[in-house]
Amino acid sequence: MDTRFDHRPLPLVLTGFMGTGKTSVGQVVAEKLGREFVDMDVVIEAKEGMPISKMFETRGEAYFRALEAELCARLAGCDNAVIATGGGALVNPDNRAAFVDACVICLDATAEALLARLESMCDRPMLAGNARIRIPELLSARRAAYAQIARHIDTTNKSIAQIADEVIALFKVASDEPR
Ligand code: S3P
Protein backbone atom coordinates (compact mmCIF):
# COMPACT_ATOMS: atom_id res chain seq x y z
CA MET A 1 0.00 0.00 0.00
CA ASP A 2 1.20 3.52 -0.80
CA THR A 3 1.62 5.31 2.53
CA ARG A 4 3.21 8.42 1.03
CA PHE A 5 -0.06 10.38 0.97
CA ASP A 6 0.15 13.83 2.44
CA HIS A 7 -1.50 13.05 5.78
CA ARG A 8 -2.31 16.18 7.71
CA PRO A 9 -1.36 16.53 11.36
CA LEU A 10 -4.00 14.59 13.26
CA PRO A 11 -3.40 12.14 16.11
CA LEU A 12 -4.10 8.55 15.07
CA VAL A 13 -5.44 6.60 18.06
CA LEU A 14 -5.86 2.83 18.18
CA THR A 15 -8.16 1.53 20.86
CA GLY A 16 -10.20 -1.61 21.55
CA PHE A 17 -10.27 -4.62 23.85
CA MET A 18 -7.10 -6.28 25.18
CA GLY A 19 -5.62 -8.62 22.59
CA THR A 20 -6.98 -6.84 19.52
CA GLY A 21 -3.45 -5.95 18.37
CA LYS A 22 -3.29 -2.23 19.19
CA THR A 23 0.43 -2.29 19.99
CA SER A 24 1.63 -4.60 17.19
CA VAL A 25 -0.52 -2.86 14.59
CA GLY A 26 0.35 0.60 15.94
CA GLN A 27 4.07 -0.05 15.60
CA VAL A 28 3.68 -1.11 11.95
CA VAL A 29 1.40 1.82 11.14
CA ALA A 30 3.74 4.34 12.81
CA GLU A 31 6.68 2.95 10.86
CA LYS A 32 4.78 3.14 7.56
CA LEU A 33 3.56 6.69 8.18
CA GLY A 34 6.91 7.88 9.54
CA ARG A 35 5.32 8.84 12.83
CA GLU A 36 6.27 8.41 16.49
CA PHE A 37 4.56 5.47 18.23
CA VAL A 38 3.23 6.00 21.76
CA ASP A 39 1.95 3.08 23.83
CA MET A 40 0.01 4.55 26.74
CA ASP A 41 0.59 1.56 29.02
CA VAL A 42 4.36 1.77 28.45
CA VAL A 43 4.34 5.52 29.26
CA ILE A 44 2.40 4.89 32.49
CA GLU A 45 4.64 2.00 33.53
CA ALA A 46 7.76 4.10 32.92
CA LYS A 47 6.37 7.04 34.88
CA GLU A 48 5.40 4.88 37.85
CA GLY A 49 8.40 2.56 37.64
CA MET A 50 6.32 -0.60 37.87
CA PRO A 51 4.27 -2.91 35.68
CA ILE A 52 0.53 -2.23 35.44
CA SER A 53 -0.27 -5.52 37.20
CA LYS A 54 1.77 -4.35 40.21
CA MET A 55 0.08 -0.91 40.07
CA PHE A 56 -3.37 -2.52 40.25
CA GLU A 57 -2.18 -4.63 43.18
CA THR A 58 -0.51 -1.90 45.24
CA ARG A 59 -2.41 1.29 44.25
CA GLY A 60 -5.69 -0.03 42.88
CA GLU A 61 -7.51 0.35 39.57
CA ALA A 62 -8.75 3.90 40.30
CA TYR A 63 -5.16 5.12 40.63
CA PHE A 64 -4.29 3.64 37.22
CA ARG A 65 -7.46 5.07 35.61
CA ALA A 66 -6.57 8.58 36.87
CA LEU A 67 -3.10 8.33 35.28
CA GLU A 68 -4.70 7.06 32.08
CA ALA A 69 -7.12 10.05 31.99
CA GLU A 70 -4.29 12.54 32.56
CA LEU A 71 -2.31 10.98 29.74
CA CYS A 72 -5.25 11.03 27.28
CA ALA A 73 -5.66 14.77 27.89
CA ARG A 74 -1.92 15.28 27.30
CA LEU A 75 -1.67 13.10 24.17
CA ALA A 76 -4.70 14.66 22.47
CA GLY A 77 -2.39 17.40 21.19
CA CYS A 78 0.18 15.01 19.69
CA ASP A 79 -0.70 15.62 16.06
CA ASN A 80 2.10 13.52 14.63
CA ALA A 81 1.84 10.40 16.74
CA VAL A 82 0.26 6.99 16.47
CA ILE A 83 -1.13 6.26 19.94
CA ALA A 84 -2.16 2.85 21.30
CA THR A 85 -4.44 3.20 24.32
CA GLY A 86 -4.97 0.56 26.98
CA GLY A 87 -8.13 -1.47 26.34
CA GLY A 88 -10.14 0.31 29.04
CA ALA A 89 -8.99 3.88 28.38
CA LEU A 90 -11.76 5.03 26.04
CA VAL A 91 -14.51 3.35 28.04
CA ASN A 92 -14.40 6.60 30.03
CA PRO A 93 -16.44 9.23 28.08
CA ASP A 94 -14.10 12.01 29.24
CA ASN A 95 -11.19 10.24 27.56
CA ARG A 96 -13.20 9.79 24.35
CA ALA A 97 -13.99 13.51 24.52
CA ALA A 98 -10.28 14.32 24.90
CA PHE A 99 -9.66 12.69 21.51
CA VAL A 100 -12.65 14.30 19.79
CA ASP A 101 -10.44 15.87 17.09
CA ALA A 102 -8.29 12.75 16.58
CA CYS A 103 -8.76 9.86 14.17
CA VAL A 104 -9.79 7.14 16.63
CA ILE A 105 -10.04 3.55 15.36
CA CYS A 106 -11.42 0.75 17.51
CA LEU A 107 -10.01 -2.72 16.81
CA ASP A 108 -12.50 -5.52 17.42
CA ALA A 109 -12.35 -9.32 17.58
CA THR A 110 -14.69 -12.11 18.60
CA ALA A 111 -14.56 -13.40 22.19
CA GLU A 112 -13.19 -16.72 20.87
CA ALA A 113 -10.34 -15.03 19.00
CA LEU A 114 -9.52 -12.89 22.04
CA LEU A 115 -9.49 -15.92 24.31
CA ALA A 116 -7.07 -17.71 21.98
CA ARG A 117 -4.78 -14.66 21.97
CA LEU A 118 -4.96 -13.90 25.70
CA GLU A 119 -5.44 -17.22 27.47
CA SER A 120 -1.75 -17.91 28.06
CA MET A 121 -0.99 -14.37 29.26
CA CYS A 122 -1.17 -13.56 32.95
CA ASP A 123 -0.20 -9.86 32.90
CA ARG A 124 -3.73 -8.46 32.48
CA PRO A 125 -5.23 -7.61 35.90
CA MET A 126 -8.67 -7.07 34.34
CA LEU A 127 -8.70 -10.74 33.31
CA ALA A 128 -7.65 -12.12 36.70
CA GLY A 129 -9.49 -15.33 37.55
CA ASN A 130 -10.92 -17.19 34.60
CA ALA A 131 -10.24 -15.45 31.24
CA ARG A 132 -12.85 -17.67 29.59
CA ILE A 133 -15.48 -16.02 31.82
CA ARG A 134 -13.93 -12.55 32.17
CA ILE A 135 -13.50 -11.83 28.43
CA PRO A 136 -17.18 -12.17 27.41
CA GLU A 137 -18.24 -10.46 30.65
CA LEU A 138 -16.00 -7.43 30.11
CA LEU A 139 -16.70 -7.31 26.36
CA SER A 140 -20.39 -7.08 27.04
CA ALA A 141 -19.89 -4.46 29.79
CA ARG A 142 -17.85 -2.34 27.35
CA ARG A 143 -19.87 -2.90 24.17
CA ALA A 144 -21.88 0.35 24.46
CA ALA A 145 -18.76 2.42 25.12
CA TYR A 146 -16.82 0.96 22.17
CA ALA A 147 -19.92 1.51 19.99
CA GLN A 148 -19.54 5.26 20.56
CA ILE A 149 -16.37 5.19 18.45
CA ALA A 150 -17.05 5.97 14.80
CA ARG A 151 -14.39 3.81 13.10
CA HIS A 152 -14.01 0.05 13.68
CA ILE A 153 -11.91 -2.73 12.17
CA ASP A 154 -12.61 -6.41 12.80
CA THR A 155 -9.23 -8.08 13.40
CA THR A 156 -10.49 -11.68 13.64
CA ASN A 157 -8.48 -13.98 11.36
CA LYS A 158 -6.41 -11.12 9.93
CA SER A 159 -2.65 -10.63 9.98
CA ILE A 160 -1.00 -7.61 11.61
CA ALA A 161 0.07 -6.38 8.14
CA GLN A 162 -3.49 -6.65 6.82
CA ILE A 163 -4.94 -4.78 9.82
CA ALA A 164 -2.22 -2.10 9.51
CA ASP A 165 -3.19 -1.54 5.87
CA GLU A 166 -6.86 -1.20 6.84
CA VAL A 167 -5.94 1.30 9.57
CA ILE A 168 -3.94 3.39 7.09
CA ALA A 169 -6.81 3.32 4.59
CA LEU A 170 -9.27 4.59 7.24
CA PHE A 171 -6.78 7.17 8.40
CA LYS A 172 -6.31 8.42 4.85
CA VAL A 173 -10.07 9.00 4.53
CA ALA A 174 -10.18 10.73 7.94
CA SER A 175 -7.26 12.98 7.12
CA ASP A 176 -8.97 14.06 3.88
CA GLU A 177 -12.11 15.09 5.79
CA PRO A 178 -12.44 18.80 6.58
CA ARG A 179 -11.93 19.52 10.29
C1 S3P B 1 -6.77 -2.77 30.41
C2 S3P B 1 -6.02 -3.08 29.31
C3 S3P B 1 -4.54 -3.11 29.34
C4 S3P B 1 -4.01 -2.17 30.43
C5 S3P B 1 -4.66 -2.49 31.75
C6 S3P B 1 -6.17 -2.35 31.72
C7 S3P B 1 -8.26 -2.77 30.31
O1 S3P B 1 -4.01 -2.70 28.09
O2 S3P B 1 -4.24 -0.83 30.10
O3 S3P B 1 -4.28 -3.81 32.10
O4 S3P B 1 -8.92 -2.26 31.21
O5 S3P B 1 -8.76 -3.30 29.28
P1 S3P B 1 -4.06 -3.64 26.74
O6 S3P B 1 -5.40 -3.42 26.13
O7 S3P B 1 -2.95 -3.07 25.93
O8 S3P B 1 -3.81 -5.03 27.18
JSON list of C-alpha atoms in Angstrom, two decimals, residues 28-102:
[
{"chain": "A", "resi": 28, "resn": "VAL", "atom": "CA", "xyz": [3.68, -1.11, 11.95]},
{"chain": "A", "resi": 29, "resn": "VAL", "atom": "CA", "xyz": [1.40, 1.82, 11.14]},
{"chain": "A", "resi": 30, "resn": "ALA", "atom": "CA", "xyz": [3.74, 4.34, 12.81]},
{"chain": "A", "resi": 31, "resn": "GLU", "atom": "CA", "xyz": [6.68, 2.95, 10.86]},
{"chain": "A", "resi": 32, "resn": "LYS", "atom": "CA", "xyz": [4.78, 3.14, 7.56]},
{"chain": "A", "resi": 33, "resn": "LEU", "atom": "CA", "xyz": [3.56, 6.69, 8.18]},
{"chain": "A", "resi": 34, "resn": "GLY", "atom": "CA", "xyz": [6.91, 7.88, 9.54]},
{"chain": "A", "resi": 35, "resn": "ARG", "atom": "CA", "xyz": [5.32, 8.84, 12.83]},
{"chain": "A", "resi": 36, "resn": "GLU", "atom": "CA", "xyz": [6.27, 8.41, 16.49]},
{"chain": "A", "resi": 37, "resn": "PHE", "atom": "CA", "xyz": [4.56, 5.47, 18.23]},
{"chain": "A", "resi": 38, "resn": "VAL", "atom": "CA", "xyz": [3.23, 6.00, 21.76]},
{"chain": "A", "resi": 39, "resn": "ASP", "atom": "CA", "xyz": [1.95, 3.08, 23.83]},
{"chain": "A", "resi": 40, "resn": "MET", "atom": "CA", "xyz": [0.01, 4.55, 26.74]},
{"chain": "A", "resi": 41, "resn": "ASP", "atom": "CA", "xyz": [0.59, 1.56, 29.02]},
{"chain": "A", "resi": 42, "resn": "VAL", "atom": "CA", "xyz": [4.36, 1.77, 28.45]},
{"chain": "A", "resi": 43, "resn": "VAL", "atom": "CA", "xyz": [4.34, 5.52, 29.26]},
{"chain": "A", "resi": 44, "resn": "ILE", "atom": "CA", "xyz": [2.40, 4.89, 32.49]},
{"chain": "A", "resi": 45, "resn": "GLU", "atom": "CA", "xyz": [4.64, 2.00, 33.53]},
{"chain": "A", "resi": 46, "resn": "ALA", "atom": "CA", "xyz": [7.76, 4.10, 32.92]},
{"chain": "A", "resi": 47, "resn": "LYS", "atom": "CA", "xyz": [6.37, 7.04, 34.88]},
{"chain": "A", "resi": 48, "resn": "GLU", "atom": "CA", "xyz": [5.40, 4.88, 37.85]},
{"chain": "A", "resi": 49, "resn": "GLY", "atom": "CA", "xyz": [8.40, 2.56, 37.64]},
{"chain": "A", "resi": 50, "resn": "MET", "atom": "CA", "xyz": [6.32, -0.60, 37.87]},
{"chain": "A", "resi": 51, "resn": "PRO", "atom": "CA", "xyz": [4.27, -2.91, 35.68]},
{"chain": "A", "resi": 52, "resn": "ILE", "atom": "CA", "xyz": [0.53, -2.23, 35.44]},
{"chain": "A", "resi": 53, "resn": "SER", "atom": "CA", "xyz": [-0.27, -5.52, 37.20]},
{"chain": "A", "resi": 54, "resn": "LYS", "atom": "CA", "xyz": [1.77, -4.35, 40.21]},
{"chain": "A", "resi": 55, "resn": "MET", "atom": "CA", "xyz": [0.08, -0.91, 40.07]},
{"chain": "A", "resi": 56, "resn": "PHE", "atom": "CA", "xyz": [-3.37, -2.52, 40.25]},
{"chain": "A", "resi": 57, "resn": "GLU", "atom": "CA", "xyz": [-2.18, -4.63, 43.18]},
{"chain": "A", "resi": 58, "resn": "THR", "atom": "CA", "xyz": [-0.51, -1.90, 45.24]},
{"chain": "A", "resi": 59, "resn": "ARG", "atom": "CA", "xyz": [-2.41, 1.29, 44.25]},
{"chain": "A", "resi": 60, "resn": "GLY", "atom": "CA", "xyz": [-5.69, -0.03, 42.88]},
{"chain": "A", "resi": 61, "resn": "GLU", "atom": "CA", "xyz": [-7.51, 0.35, 39.57]},
{"chain": "A", "resi": 62, "resn": "ALA", "atom": "CA", "xyz": [-8.75, 3.90, 40.30]},
{"chain": "A", "resi": 63, "resn": "TYR", "atom": "CA", "xyz": [-5.16, 5.12, 40.63]},
{"chain": "A", "resi": 64, "resn": "PHE", "atom": "CA", "xyz": [-4.29, 3.64, 37.22]},
{"chain": "A", "resi": 65, "resn": "ARG", "atom": "CA", "xyz": [-7.46, 5.07, 35.61]},
{"chain": "A", "resi": 66, "resn": "ALA", "atom": "CA", "xyz": [-6.57, 8.58, 36.87]},
{"chain": "A", "resi": 67, "resn": "LEU", "atom": "CA", "xyz": [-3.10, 8.33, 35.28]},
{"chain": "A", "resi": 68, "resn": "GLU", "atom": "CA", "xyz": [-4.70, 7.06, 32.08]},
{"chain": "A", "resi": 69, "resn": "ALA", "atom": "CA", "xyz": [-7.12, 10.05, 31.99]},
{"chain": "A", "resi": 70, "resn": "GLU", "atom": "CA", "xyz": [-4.29, 12.54, 32.56]},
{"chain": "A", "resi": 71, "resn": "LEU", "atom": "CA", "xyz": [-2.31, 10.98, 29.74]},
{"chain": "A", "resi": 72, "resn": "CYS", "atom": "CA", "xyz": [-5.25, 11.03, 27.28]},
{"chain": "A", "resi": 73, "resn": "ALA", "atom": "CA", "xyz": [-5.66, 14.77, 27.89]},
{"chain": "A", "resi": 74, "resn": "ARG", "atom": "CA", "xyz": [-1.92, 15.28, 27.30]},
{"chain": "A", "resi": 75, "resn": "LEU", "atom": "CA", "xyz": [-1.67, 13.10, 24.17]},
{"chain": "A", "resi": 76, "resn": "ALA", "atom": "CA", "xyz": [-4.70, 14.66, 22.47]},
{"chain": "A", "resi": 77, "resn": "GLY", "atom": "CA", "xyz": [-2.39, 17.40, 21.19]},
{"chain": "A", "resi": 78, "resn": "CYS", "atom": "CA", "xyz": [0.18, 15.01, 19.69]},
{"chain": "A", "resi": 79, "resn": "ASP", "atom": "CA", "xyz": [-0.70, 15.62, 16.06]},
{"chain": "A", "resi": 80, "resn": "ASN", "atom": "CA", "xyz": [2.10, 13.52, 14.63]},
{"chain": "A", "resi": 81, "resn": "ALA", "atom": "CA", "xyz": [1.84, 10.40, 16.74]},
{"chain": "A", "resi": 82, "resn": "VAL", "atom": "CA", "xyz": [0.26, 6.99, 16.47]},
{"chain": "A", "resi": 83, "resn": "ILE", "atom": "CA", "xyz": [-1.13, 6.26, 19.94]},
{"chain": "A", "resi": 84, "resn": "ALA", "atom": "CA", "xyz": [-2.16, 2.85, 21.30]},
{"chain": "A", "resi": 85, "resn": "THR", "atom": "CA", "xyz": [-4.44, 3.20, 24.32]},
{"chain": "A", "resi": 86, "resn": "GLY", "atom": "CA", "xyz": [-4.97, 0.56, 26.98]},
{"chain": "A", "resi": 87, "resn": "GLY", "atom": "CA", "xyz": [-8.13, -1.47, 26.34]},
{"chain": "A", "resi": 88, "resn": "GLY", "atom": "CA", "xyz": [-10.14, 0.31, 29.04]},
{"chain": "A", "resi": 89, "resn": "ALA", "atom": "CA", "xyz": [-8.99, 3.88, 28.38]},
{"chain": "A", "resi": 90, "resn": "LEU", "atom": "CA", "xyz": [-11.76, 5.03, 26.04]},
{"chain": "A", "resi": 91, "resn": "VAL", "atom": "CA", "xyz": [-14.51, 3.35, 28.04]},
{"chain": "A", "resi": 92, "resn": "ASN", "atom": "CA", "xyz": [-14.40, 6.60, 30.03]},
{"chain": "A", "resi": 93, "resn": "PRO", "atom": "CA", "xyz": [-16.44, 9.23, 28.08]},
{"chain": "A", "resi": 94, "resn": "ASP", "atom": "CA", "xyz": [-14.10, 12.01, 29.24]},
{"chain": "A", "resi": 95, "resn": "ASN", "atom": "CA", "xyz": [-11.19, 10.24, 27.56]},
{"chain": "A", "resi": 96, "resn": "ARG", "atom": "CA", "xyz": [-13.20, 9.79, 24.35]},
{"chain": "A", "resi": 97, "resn": "ALA", "atom": "CA", "xyz": [-13.99, 13.51, 24.52]},
{"chain": "A", "resi": 98, "resn": "ALA", "atom": "CA", "xyz": [-10.28, 14.32, 24.90]},
{"chain": "A", "resi": 99, "resn": "PHE", "atom": "CA", "xyz": [-9.66, 12.69, 21.51]},
{"chain": "A", "resi": 100, "resn": "VAL", "atom": "CA", "xyz": [-12.65, 14.30, 19.79]},
{"chain": "A", "resi": 101, "resn": "ASP", "atom": "CA", "xyz": [-10.44, 15.87, 17.09]},
{"chain": "A", "resi": 102, "resn": "ALA", "atom": "CA", "xyz": [-8.29, 12.75, 16.58]}
]
